[in-house]
Short mmCIF file of C-alpha atoms in Angstrom, two decimals:
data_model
loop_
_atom_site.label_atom_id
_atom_site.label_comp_id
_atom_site.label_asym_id
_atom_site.label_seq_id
_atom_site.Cartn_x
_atom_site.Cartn_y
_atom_site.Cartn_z
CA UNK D 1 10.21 -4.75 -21.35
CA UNK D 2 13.15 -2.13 -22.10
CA UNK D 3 11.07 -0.87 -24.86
CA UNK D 4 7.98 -0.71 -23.17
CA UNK D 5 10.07 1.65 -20.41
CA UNK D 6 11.57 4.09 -22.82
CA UNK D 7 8.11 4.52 -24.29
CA UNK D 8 7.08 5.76 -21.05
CA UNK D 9 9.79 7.82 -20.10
CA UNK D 10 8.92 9.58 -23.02
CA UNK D 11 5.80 9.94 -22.52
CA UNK D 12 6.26 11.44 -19.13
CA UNK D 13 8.99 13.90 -19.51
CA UNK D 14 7.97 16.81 -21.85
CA UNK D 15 8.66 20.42 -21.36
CA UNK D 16 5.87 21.52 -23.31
CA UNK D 17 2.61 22.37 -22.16
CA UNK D 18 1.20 21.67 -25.28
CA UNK D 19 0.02 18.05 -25.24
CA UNK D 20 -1.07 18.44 -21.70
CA UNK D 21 -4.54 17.60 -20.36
CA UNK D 22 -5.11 20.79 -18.77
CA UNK D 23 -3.33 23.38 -20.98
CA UNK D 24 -5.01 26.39 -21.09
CA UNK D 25 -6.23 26.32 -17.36
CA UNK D 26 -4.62 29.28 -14.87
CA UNK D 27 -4.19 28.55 -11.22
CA UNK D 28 -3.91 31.16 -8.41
CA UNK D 29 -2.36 29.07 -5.41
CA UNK D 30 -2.32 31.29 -1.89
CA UNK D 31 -1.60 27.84 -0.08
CA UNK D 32 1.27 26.17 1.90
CA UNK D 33 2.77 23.28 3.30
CA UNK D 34 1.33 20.33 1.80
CA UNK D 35 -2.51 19.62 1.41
CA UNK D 36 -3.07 22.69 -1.05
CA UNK D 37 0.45 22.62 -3.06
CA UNK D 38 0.29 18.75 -3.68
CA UNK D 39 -2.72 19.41 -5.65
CA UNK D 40 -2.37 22.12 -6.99
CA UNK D 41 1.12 19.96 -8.27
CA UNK D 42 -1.16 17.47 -9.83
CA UNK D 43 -2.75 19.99 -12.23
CA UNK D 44 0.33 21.77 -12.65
CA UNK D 45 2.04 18.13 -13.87
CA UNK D 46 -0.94 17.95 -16.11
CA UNK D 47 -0.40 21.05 -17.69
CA UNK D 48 -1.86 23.95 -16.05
CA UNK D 49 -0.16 27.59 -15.71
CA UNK D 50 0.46 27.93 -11.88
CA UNK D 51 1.61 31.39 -10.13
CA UNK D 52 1.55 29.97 -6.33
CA UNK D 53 1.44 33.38 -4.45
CA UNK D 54 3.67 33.97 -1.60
CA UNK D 55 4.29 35.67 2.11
CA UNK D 56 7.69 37.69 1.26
CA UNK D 57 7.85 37.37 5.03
CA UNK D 58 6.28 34.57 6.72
CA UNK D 59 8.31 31.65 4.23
CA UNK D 60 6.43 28.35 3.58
CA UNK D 61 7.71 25.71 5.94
CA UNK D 62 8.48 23.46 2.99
CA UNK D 63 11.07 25.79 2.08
CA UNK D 64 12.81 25.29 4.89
CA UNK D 65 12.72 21.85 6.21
CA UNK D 66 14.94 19.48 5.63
CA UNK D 67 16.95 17.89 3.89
CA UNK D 68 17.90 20.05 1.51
CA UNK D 69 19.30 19.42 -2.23
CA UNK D 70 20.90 21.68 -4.85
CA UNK D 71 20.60 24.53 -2.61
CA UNK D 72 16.80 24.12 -1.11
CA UNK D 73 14.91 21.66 0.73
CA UNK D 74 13.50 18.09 -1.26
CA UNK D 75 10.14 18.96 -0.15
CA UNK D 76 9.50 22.56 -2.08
CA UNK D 77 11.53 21.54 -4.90
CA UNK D 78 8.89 18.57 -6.01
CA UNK D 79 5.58 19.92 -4.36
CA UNK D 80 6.20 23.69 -6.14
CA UNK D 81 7.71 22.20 -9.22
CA UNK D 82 6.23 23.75 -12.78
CA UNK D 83 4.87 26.62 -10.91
CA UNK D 84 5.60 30.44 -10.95
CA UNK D 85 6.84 31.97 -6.88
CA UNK D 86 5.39 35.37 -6.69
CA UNK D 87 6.13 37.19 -3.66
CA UNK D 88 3.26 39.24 -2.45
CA UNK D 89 2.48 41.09 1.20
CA UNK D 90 -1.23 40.23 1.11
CA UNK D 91 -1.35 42.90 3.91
CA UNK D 92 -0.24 45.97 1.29
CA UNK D 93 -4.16 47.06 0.06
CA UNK D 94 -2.11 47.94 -3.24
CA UNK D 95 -1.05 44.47 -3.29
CA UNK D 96 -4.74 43.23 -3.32
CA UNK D 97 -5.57 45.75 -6.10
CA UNK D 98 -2.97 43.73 -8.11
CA UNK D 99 -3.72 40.63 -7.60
CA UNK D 100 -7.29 41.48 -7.95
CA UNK D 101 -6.24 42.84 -11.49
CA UNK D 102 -5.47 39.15 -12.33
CA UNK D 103 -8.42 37.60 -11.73
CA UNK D 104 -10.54 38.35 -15.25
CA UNK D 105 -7.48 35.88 -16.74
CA UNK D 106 -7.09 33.10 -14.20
CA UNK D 107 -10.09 29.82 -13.84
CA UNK D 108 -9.33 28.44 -10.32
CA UNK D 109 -8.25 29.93 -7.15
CA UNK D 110 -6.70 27.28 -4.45
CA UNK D 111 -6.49 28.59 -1.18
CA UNK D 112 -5.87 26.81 2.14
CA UNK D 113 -6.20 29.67 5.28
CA UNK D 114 -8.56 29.14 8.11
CA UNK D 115 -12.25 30.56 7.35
CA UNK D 116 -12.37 33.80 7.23
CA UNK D 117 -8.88 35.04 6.28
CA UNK D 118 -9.26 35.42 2.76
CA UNK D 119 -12.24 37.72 3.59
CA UNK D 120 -10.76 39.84 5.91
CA UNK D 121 -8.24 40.34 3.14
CA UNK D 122 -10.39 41.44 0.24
CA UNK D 123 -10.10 37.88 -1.73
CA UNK D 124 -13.35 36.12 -0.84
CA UNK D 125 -14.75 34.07 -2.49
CA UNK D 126 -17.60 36.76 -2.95
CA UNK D 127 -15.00 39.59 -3.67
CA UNK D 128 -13.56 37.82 -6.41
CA UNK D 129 -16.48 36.00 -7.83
CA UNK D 130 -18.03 40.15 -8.90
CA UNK D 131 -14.55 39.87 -11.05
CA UNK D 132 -15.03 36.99 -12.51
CA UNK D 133 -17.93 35.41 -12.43
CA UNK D 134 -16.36 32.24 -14.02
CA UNK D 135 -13.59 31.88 -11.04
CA UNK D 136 -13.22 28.22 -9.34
CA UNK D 137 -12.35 28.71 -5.86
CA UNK D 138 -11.02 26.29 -3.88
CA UNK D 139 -11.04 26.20 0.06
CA UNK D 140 -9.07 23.57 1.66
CA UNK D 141 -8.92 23.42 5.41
CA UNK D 142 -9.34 20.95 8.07
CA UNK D 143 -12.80 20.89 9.25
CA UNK D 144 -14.68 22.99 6.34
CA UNK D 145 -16.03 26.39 5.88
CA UNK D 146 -19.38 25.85 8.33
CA UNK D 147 -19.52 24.07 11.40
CA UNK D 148 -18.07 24.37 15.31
CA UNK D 149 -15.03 23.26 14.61
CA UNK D 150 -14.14 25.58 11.48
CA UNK D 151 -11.68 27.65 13.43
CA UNK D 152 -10.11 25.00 15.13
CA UNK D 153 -6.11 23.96 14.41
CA UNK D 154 -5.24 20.63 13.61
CA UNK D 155 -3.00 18.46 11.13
CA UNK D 156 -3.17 15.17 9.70
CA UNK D 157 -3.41 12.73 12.78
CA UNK D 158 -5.93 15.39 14.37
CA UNK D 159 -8.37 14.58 11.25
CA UNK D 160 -7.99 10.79 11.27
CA UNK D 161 -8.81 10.66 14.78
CA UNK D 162 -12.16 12.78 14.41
CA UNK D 163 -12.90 10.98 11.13
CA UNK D 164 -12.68 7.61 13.32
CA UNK D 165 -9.75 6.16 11.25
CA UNK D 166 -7.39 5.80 13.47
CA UNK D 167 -10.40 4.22 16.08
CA UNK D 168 -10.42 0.81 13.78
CA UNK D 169 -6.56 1.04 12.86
CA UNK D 170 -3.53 -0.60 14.53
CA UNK D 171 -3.28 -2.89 16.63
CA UNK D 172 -5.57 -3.38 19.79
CA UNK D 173 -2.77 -3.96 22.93
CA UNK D 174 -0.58 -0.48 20.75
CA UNK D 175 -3.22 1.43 19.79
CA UNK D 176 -3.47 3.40 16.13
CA UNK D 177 -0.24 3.12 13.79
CA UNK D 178 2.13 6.39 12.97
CA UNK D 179 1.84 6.40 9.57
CA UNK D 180 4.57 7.02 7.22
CA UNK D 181 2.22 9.36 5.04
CA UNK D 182 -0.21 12.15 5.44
CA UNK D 183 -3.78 10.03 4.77
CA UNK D 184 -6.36 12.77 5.80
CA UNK D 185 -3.91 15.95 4.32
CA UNK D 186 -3.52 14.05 0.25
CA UNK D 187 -6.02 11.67 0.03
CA UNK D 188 -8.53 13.73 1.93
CA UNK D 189 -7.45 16.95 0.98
CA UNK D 190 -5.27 16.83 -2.21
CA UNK D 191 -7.13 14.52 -4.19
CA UNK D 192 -10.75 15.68 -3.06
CA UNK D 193 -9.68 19.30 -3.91
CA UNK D 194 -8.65 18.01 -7.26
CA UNK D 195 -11.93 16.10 -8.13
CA UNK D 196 -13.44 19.26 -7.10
CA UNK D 197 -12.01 21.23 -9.22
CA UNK D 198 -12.04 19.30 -12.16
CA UNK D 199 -15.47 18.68 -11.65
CA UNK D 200 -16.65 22.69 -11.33
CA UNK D 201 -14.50 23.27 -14.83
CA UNK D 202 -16.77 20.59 -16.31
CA UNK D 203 -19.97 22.09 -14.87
CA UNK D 204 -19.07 25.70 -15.79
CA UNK D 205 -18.48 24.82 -19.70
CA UNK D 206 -22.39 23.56 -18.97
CA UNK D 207 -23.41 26.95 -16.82
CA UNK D 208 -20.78 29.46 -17.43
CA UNK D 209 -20.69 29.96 -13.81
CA UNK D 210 -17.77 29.58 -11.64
CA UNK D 211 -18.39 28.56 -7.80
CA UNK D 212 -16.87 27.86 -4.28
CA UNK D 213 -15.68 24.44 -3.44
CA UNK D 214 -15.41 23.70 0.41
CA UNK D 215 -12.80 21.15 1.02
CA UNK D 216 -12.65 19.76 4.42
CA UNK D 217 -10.07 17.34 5.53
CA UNK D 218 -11.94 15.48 8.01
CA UNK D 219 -14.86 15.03 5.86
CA UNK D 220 -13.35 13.91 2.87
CA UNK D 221 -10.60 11.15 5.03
CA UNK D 222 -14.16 10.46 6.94
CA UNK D 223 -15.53 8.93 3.31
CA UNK D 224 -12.17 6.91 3.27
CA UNK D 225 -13.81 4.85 6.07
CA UNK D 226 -16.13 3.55 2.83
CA UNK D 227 -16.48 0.02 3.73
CA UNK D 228 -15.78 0.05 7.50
CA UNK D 229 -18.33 3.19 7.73
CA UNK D 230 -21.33 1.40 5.71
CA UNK D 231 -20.79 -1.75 8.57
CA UNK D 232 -20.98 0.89 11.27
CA UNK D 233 -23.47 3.37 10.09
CA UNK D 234 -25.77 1.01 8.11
CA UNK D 235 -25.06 -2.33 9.40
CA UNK D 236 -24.85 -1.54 12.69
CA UNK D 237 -21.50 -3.21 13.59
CA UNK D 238 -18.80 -1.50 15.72
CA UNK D 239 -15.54 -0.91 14.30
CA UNK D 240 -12.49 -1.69 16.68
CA UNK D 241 -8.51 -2.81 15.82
CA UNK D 242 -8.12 -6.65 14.39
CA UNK D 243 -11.65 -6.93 14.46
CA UNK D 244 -12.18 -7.14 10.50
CA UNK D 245 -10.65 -8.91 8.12
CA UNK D 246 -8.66 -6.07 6.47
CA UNK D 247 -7.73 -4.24 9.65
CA UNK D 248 -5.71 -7.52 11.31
CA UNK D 249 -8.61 -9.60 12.38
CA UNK D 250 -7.62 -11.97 9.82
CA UNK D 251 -4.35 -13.90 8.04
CA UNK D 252 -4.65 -10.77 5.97
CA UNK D 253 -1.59 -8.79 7.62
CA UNK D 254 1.89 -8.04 7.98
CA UNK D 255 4.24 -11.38 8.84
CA UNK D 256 7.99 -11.07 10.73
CA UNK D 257 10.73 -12.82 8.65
CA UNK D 258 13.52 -14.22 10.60
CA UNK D 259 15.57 -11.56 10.38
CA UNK D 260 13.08 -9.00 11.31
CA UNK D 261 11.85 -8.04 8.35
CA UNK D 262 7.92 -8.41 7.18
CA UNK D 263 6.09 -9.89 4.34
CA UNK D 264 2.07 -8.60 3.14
CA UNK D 265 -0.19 -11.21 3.19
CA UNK D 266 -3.33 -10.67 1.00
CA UNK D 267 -4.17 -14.28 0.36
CA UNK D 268 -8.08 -14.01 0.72
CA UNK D 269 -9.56 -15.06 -2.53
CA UNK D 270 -9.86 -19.60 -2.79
CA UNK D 271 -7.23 -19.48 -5.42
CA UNK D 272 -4.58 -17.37 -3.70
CA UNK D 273 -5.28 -18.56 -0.35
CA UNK D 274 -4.61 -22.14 -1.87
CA UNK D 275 -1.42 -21.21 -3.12
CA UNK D 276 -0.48 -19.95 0.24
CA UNK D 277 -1.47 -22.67 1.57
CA UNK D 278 0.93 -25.29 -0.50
CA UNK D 279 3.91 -22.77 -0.76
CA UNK D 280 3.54 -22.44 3.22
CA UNK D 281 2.38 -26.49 3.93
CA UNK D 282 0.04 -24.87 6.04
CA UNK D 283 -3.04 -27.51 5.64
CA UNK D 284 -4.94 -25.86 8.34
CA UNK D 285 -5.23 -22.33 5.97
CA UNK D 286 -7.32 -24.85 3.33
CA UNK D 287 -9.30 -25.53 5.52
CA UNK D 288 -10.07 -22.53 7.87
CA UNK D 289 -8.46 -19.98 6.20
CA UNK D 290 -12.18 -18.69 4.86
CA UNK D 291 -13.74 -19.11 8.23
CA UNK D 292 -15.78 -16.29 9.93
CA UNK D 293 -15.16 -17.88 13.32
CA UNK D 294 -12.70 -15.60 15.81
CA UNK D 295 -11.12 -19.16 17.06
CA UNK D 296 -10.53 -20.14 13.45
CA UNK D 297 -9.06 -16.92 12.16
CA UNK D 298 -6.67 -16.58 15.57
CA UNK D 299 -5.70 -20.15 14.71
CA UNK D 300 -5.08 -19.62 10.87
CA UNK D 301 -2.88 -16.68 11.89
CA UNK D 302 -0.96 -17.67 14.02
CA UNK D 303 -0.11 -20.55 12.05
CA UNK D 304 1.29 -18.48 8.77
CA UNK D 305 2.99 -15.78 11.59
CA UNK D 306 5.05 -19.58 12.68
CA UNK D 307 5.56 -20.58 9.23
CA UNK D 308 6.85 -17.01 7.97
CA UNK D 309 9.03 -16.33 10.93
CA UNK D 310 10.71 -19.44 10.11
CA UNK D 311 12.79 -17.89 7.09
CA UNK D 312 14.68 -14.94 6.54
CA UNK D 313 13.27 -11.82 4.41
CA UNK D 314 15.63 -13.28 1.19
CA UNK D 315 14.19 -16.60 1.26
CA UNK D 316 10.06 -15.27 0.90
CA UNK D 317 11.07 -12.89 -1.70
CA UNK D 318 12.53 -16.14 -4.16
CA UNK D 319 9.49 -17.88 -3.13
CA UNK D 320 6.48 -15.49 -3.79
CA UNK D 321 8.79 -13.76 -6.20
CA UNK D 322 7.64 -16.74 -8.15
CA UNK D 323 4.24 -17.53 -7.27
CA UNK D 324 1.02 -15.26 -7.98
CA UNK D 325 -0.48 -15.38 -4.78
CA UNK D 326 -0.93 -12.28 -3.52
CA UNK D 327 2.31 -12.22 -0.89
CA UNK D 328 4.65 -9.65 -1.86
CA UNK D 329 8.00 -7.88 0.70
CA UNK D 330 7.70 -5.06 2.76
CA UNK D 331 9.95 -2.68 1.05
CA UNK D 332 12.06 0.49 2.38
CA UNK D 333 11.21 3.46 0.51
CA UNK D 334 14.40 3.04 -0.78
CA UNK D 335 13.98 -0.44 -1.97
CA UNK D 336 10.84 0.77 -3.58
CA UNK D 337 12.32 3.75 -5.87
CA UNK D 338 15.21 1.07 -6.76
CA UNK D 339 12.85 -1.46 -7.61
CA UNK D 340 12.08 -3.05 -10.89
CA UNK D 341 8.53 -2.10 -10.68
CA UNK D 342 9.45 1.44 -10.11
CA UNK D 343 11.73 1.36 -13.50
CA UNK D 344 9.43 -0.62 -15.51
CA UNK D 345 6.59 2.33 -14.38
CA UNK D 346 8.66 5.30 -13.89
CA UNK D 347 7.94 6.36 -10.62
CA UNK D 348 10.94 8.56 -10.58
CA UNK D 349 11.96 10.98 -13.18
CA UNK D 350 14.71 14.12 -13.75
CA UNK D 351 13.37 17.22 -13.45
CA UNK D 352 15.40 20.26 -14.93
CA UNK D 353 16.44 22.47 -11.79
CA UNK D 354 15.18 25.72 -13.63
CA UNK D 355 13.71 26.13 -17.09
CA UNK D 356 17.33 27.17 -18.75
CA UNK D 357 19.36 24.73 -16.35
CA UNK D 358 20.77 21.55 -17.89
CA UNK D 359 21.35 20.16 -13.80
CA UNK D 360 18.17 18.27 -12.71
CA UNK D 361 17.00 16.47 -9.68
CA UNK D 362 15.29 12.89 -9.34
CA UNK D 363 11.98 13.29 -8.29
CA UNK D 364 8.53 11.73 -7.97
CA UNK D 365 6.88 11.30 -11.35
CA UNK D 366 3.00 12.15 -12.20
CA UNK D 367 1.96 8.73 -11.54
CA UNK D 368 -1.25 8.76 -13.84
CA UNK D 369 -0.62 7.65 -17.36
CA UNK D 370 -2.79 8.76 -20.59
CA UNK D 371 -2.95 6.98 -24.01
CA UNK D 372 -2.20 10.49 -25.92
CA UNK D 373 -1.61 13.18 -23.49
CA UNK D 374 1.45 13.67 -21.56
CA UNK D 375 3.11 15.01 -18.01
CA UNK D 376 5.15 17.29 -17.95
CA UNK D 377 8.35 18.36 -16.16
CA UNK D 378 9.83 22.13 -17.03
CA UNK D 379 11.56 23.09 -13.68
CA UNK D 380 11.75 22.74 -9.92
CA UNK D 381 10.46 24.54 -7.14
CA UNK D 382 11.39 28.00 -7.80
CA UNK D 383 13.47 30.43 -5.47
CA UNK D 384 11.26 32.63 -3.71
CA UNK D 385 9.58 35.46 -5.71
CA UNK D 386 11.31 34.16 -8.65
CA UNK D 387 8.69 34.96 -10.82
CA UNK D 388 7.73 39.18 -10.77
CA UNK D 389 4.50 41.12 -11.79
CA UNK D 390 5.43 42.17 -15.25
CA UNK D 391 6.62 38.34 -15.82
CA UNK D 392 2.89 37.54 -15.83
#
């Protein structure tokens, strides 16, 4: 095991570009906040050469919010690590001319105003594409480029609730949960934006031709609905809080300990739910815990909920800790960077605060792994307008 984790940690903290998936790729990032810079993060992990272009003026809320570390808040220093500031009035025309002058050099644009904005400005997609007809350029915003809604404001919960999400999720006497993440802003925007991306480099080494990716928030966390959304659209069933059996119609679901803390339950497959069944001497889950019937399922449930709240938090993690059964602890986000798993995967790694700085700050790791290729880590978020013109 302890060699298996310093193979990894090597693997995952390089300061070259060089063994990188995506060396040799150039990023223009005009976005903020979070949807646009986590992904643009992503490729710069995997090796691409990001300049994220910034308001000398109007700062970045993630520069700002707290808490703050080594001098600037946690947030900017991990979502702008490995990337160039450059501090640019977009509102100077001379400034346009400039970055315009970049343009025959760089593969991908990522940008994340409303529709409209980048236009107005000279940067279109249409402006820049006559530069280079190669250029990827990424739109993320929350409700896409067409449509009623495109100049609408909104954030994360906004585009759950239109995507119907939040409809099926939580409980039915609390109504939808406040998540502890930003679903339809990294999964919906982030990662699609990504794909995208990746995808249109692919098709242009087949074409030549760059093109413009629309990235809408509430479409892509919409798609998230997968399964729930085929029952609805296709099958005809309405969606609706503890009505399925992943959404807490079933034993499937989160169980108060004792002491008020809460183990997962995932039990659902005749092997696992057996084992649940012995370590919990719950008869009745071996023989309704695979029942469709509403009566069954409330019965089944409320039977483990009796059993688990029975025992403190301490005394289910020694139990499933040894049994493969699909139960595993609820874990602080604390508990979870502490963990063995976390070690033994290296979720967490040092980056250097500044390319020439020997000081470095824990942070998130790239969590995708590659046989050959590496991550890599060269600095933290940079001060702003760290990086200059003649530095690129």
């Amino acid at each position: 095991m302890t060699q298996d984790t310093t193979q990894l940690t090597v693997q995952t903290t390089t300061s070259s570009r060089s063994n990188t998936p995506l060396a040799g790729l150039k990023v223009l990032d005009f976005s903020t906040l979070l949807p646009g810079p986590f992904a643009t993060l992503m490729l710069a992990d995997l090796g691409a050469e990001v300049i994220h272009v910034e308001s000398p003026t109007r700062v970045d809320l993630v520069r700002v919010m707290p808490p703050y570390a080594d001098g600037q808040a946690t947030a900017h220093a991990y979502l702008n690590r490995n990337k160039k500031s450059l501090a640019v009035d977009l509102k100077n025309p001379e400034n346009i001319e400039k970055v315009k002058g970049l343009l025959a050099e760089f593969d991908i644009v990522v940008e994340q105003f409303r529709p409209g904005v980048m236009q107005r400005l000279g940067l279109g997609y249409d402006d820049l594409k006559a530069i280079n007809p190669r250029l990827i350029y990424c739109s993320i915003t929350g409700y896409g480029q067409t449509g009623s809604y495109k100049d609408r404001a909104g954030h994360d919960i906004n585009y759950m609730s239109l995507a119907g999400v939040s409809g099926h999720s939580g409980r039915q006497d609390s109504g939808p949960p406040a998540l502890g993440i930003q679903v339809a802003d990294v999964a919906g925007g982030s990662l699609h934006a990504v794909i995208g991306v990746l995808a249109a480099v692919i098709e242009r080494n087949q074409s030549g031709q760059g093109q413009h990716i629309d990235i809408s928030m509430t479409d892509c966390v919409f798609t998230l609905n997968n399964m729930a959304a085929s029952a609805q659209i296709a099958g005809g069933e309405d969606q609706a809080p503890e009505a399925a059996t992943l959404n807490g119609g079933s034993y499937y679901d989160y169980f108060k300990t004792s002491d008020n803390r809460y183990m997962s339950v995932g039990s659902l497959e005749p092997q696992f739910m057996m084992g649940l069944s012995a370590a919990l001497n719950l008869p009745i889950l071996a023989q309704k815990g695979a029942s469709m019937f509403d009566d069954d399922r409330q019965a089944v449930k409320q039977a483990v909920s009796e059993a688990i709240a029975a025992q403190p938090f301490a005394h289910w993690q020694q139990v499933f800790a040894a049994l493969d059964v699909c139960v595993e602890p609820v874990l602080s986000l604390k508990e979870a960077a502490d963990s063995q798993l976390a070690q033994e995967r290296g979720w967490v790694v040092d980056v250097p605060l500044t390319a020439t700085h020997s000081s470095s700050q824990k942070q998130l790791a790239c969590p995708i792994k590659f046989s050959r290729s590496v991550a890599r880590y060269e600095y933290a978020g940079q001060q702003l307008g760290e990086t200059g013109w003649a530095d690129l």
